[in-house]
Coordinates of C-alpha atoms in Angstrom, one line a residue:
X334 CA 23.1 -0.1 21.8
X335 CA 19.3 -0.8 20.9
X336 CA 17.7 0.9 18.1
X337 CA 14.5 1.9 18.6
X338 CA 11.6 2.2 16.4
X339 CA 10.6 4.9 15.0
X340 CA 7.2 6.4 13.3
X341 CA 8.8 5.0 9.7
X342 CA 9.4 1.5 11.3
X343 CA 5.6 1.2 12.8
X344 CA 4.2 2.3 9.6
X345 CA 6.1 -0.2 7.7
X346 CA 5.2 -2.9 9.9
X347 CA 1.5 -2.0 10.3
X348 CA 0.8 -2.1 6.3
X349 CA 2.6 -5.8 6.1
X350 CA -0.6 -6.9 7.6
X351 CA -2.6 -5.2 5.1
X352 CA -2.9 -8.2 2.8
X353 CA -3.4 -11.2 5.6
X354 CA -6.2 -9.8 7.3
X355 CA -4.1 -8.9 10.4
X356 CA -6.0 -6.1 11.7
X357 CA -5.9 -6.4 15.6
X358 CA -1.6 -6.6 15.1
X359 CA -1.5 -3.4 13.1
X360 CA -4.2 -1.8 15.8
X361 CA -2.3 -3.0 18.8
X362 CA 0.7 -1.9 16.7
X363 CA -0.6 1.9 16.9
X364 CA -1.2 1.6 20.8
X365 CA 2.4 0.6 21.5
X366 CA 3.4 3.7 18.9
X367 CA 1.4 5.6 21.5
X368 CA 2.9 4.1 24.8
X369 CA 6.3 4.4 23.6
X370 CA 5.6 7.9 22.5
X371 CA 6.3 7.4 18.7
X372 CA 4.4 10.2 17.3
X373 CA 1.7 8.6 14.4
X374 CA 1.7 10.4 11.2
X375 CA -0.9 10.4 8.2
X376 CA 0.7 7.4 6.1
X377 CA 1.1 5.2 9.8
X378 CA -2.7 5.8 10.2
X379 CA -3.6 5.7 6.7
X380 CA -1.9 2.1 6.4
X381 CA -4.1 1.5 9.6
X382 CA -7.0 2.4 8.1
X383 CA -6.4 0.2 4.9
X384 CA -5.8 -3.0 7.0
X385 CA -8.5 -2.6 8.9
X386 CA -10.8 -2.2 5.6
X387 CA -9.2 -5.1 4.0
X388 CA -10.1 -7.4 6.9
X389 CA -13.8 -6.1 6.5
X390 CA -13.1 -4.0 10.3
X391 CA -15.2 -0.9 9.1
X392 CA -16.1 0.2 13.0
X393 CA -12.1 0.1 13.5
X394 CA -11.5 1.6 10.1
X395 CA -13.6 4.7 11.2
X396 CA -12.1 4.5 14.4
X397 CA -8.6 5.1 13.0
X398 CA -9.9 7.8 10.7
X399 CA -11.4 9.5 13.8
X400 CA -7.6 9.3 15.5
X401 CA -6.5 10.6 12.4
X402 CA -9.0 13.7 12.9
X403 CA -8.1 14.0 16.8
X404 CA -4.7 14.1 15.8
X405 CA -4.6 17.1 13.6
X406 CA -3.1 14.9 10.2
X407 CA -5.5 16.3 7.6
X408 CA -7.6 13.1 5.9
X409 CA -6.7 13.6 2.3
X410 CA -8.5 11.6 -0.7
X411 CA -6.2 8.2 -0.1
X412 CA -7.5 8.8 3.5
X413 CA -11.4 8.9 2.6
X414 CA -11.1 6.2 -0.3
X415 CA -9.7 3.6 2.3
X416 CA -12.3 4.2 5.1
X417 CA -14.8 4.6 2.1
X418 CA -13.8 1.2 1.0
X419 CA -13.9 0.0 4.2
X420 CA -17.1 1.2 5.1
X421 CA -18.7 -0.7 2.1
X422 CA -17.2 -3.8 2.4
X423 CA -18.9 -3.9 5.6
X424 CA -22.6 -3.1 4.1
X425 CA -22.4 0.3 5.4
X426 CA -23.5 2.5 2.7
X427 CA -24.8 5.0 4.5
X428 CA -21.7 5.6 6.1
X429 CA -19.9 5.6 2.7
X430 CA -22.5 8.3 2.0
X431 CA -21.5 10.2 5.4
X432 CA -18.1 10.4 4.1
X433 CA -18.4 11.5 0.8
X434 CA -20.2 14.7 2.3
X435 CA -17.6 14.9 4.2
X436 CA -14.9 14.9 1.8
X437 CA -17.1 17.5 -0.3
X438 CA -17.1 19.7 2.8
X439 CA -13.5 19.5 3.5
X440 CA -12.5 20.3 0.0
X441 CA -10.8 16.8 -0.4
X442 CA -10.5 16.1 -4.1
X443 CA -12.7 13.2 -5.3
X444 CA -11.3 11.0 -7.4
X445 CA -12.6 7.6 -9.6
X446 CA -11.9 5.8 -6.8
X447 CA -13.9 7.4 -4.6
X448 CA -17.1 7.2 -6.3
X449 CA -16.6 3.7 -7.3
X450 CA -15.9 2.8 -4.0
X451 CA -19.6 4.5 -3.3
X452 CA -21.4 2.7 -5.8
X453 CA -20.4 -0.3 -4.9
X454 CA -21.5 0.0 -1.6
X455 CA -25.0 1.1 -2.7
X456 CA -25.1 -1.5 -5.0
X457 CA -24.1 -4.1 -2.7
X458 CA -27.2 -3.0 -0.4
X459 CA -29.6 -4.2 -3.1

């Protein structure tokens, strides 16, 4: 009998790319999630989003967050601070800005990392 992957098995798999710069795998990992109807959850997506930002993909990193919000998974801080982080590695400061207000509005708790993650961005624009 065949064992089949499940949402804990993608999400593992998707953050092993985190630190090679893999980012199209763990994407194209979430679209097979999708075809074989594994259901995504917040830590699959989160991972996702942190891949992405590590390989400097902030249009796919916002991308994911926007699944994430289509999805119904609430974004939580972790969730912000990765597509924050992502967002500045990729010059976009404004964005990081977008999302900050965002977390204010939603209530999400921000945390050191979050405004670091900010200022560095701004700082990087100079």
């Amino acid at each position: 009998e065949k064992v089949q992957p499940d949402t804990i098995t993608f999400s593992t798999a998707i953050s092993t790319f985190k630190d090679c710069g893999k980012w199209k795998i763990a994407l194209e990992l979430l679209s097979v999630m999708t075809r074989k109807k594994v259901r995504s959850n917040k830590i699959t997506l989160d991972a996702a989003i942190s891949v992405c930002g590590k390989a400097g993909e902030w249009e796919s990193a916002l991308g994911t967050f926007n699944i994430m919000v289509q999805c119904e998974c609430e974004p939580d801080t972790i969730t912000y601070n990765a597509s924050i982080s992502a967002c500045g590695k990729g010059n976009e400061w404004m964005k990081t800005l977008q999302l900050l207000s965002l977390m204010a509005q939603g209530m999400v708790e921000l945390d050191t990392i979050s405004h670091s993650a900010v200022i560095s961005a701004c700082e990087d624009c100079r």
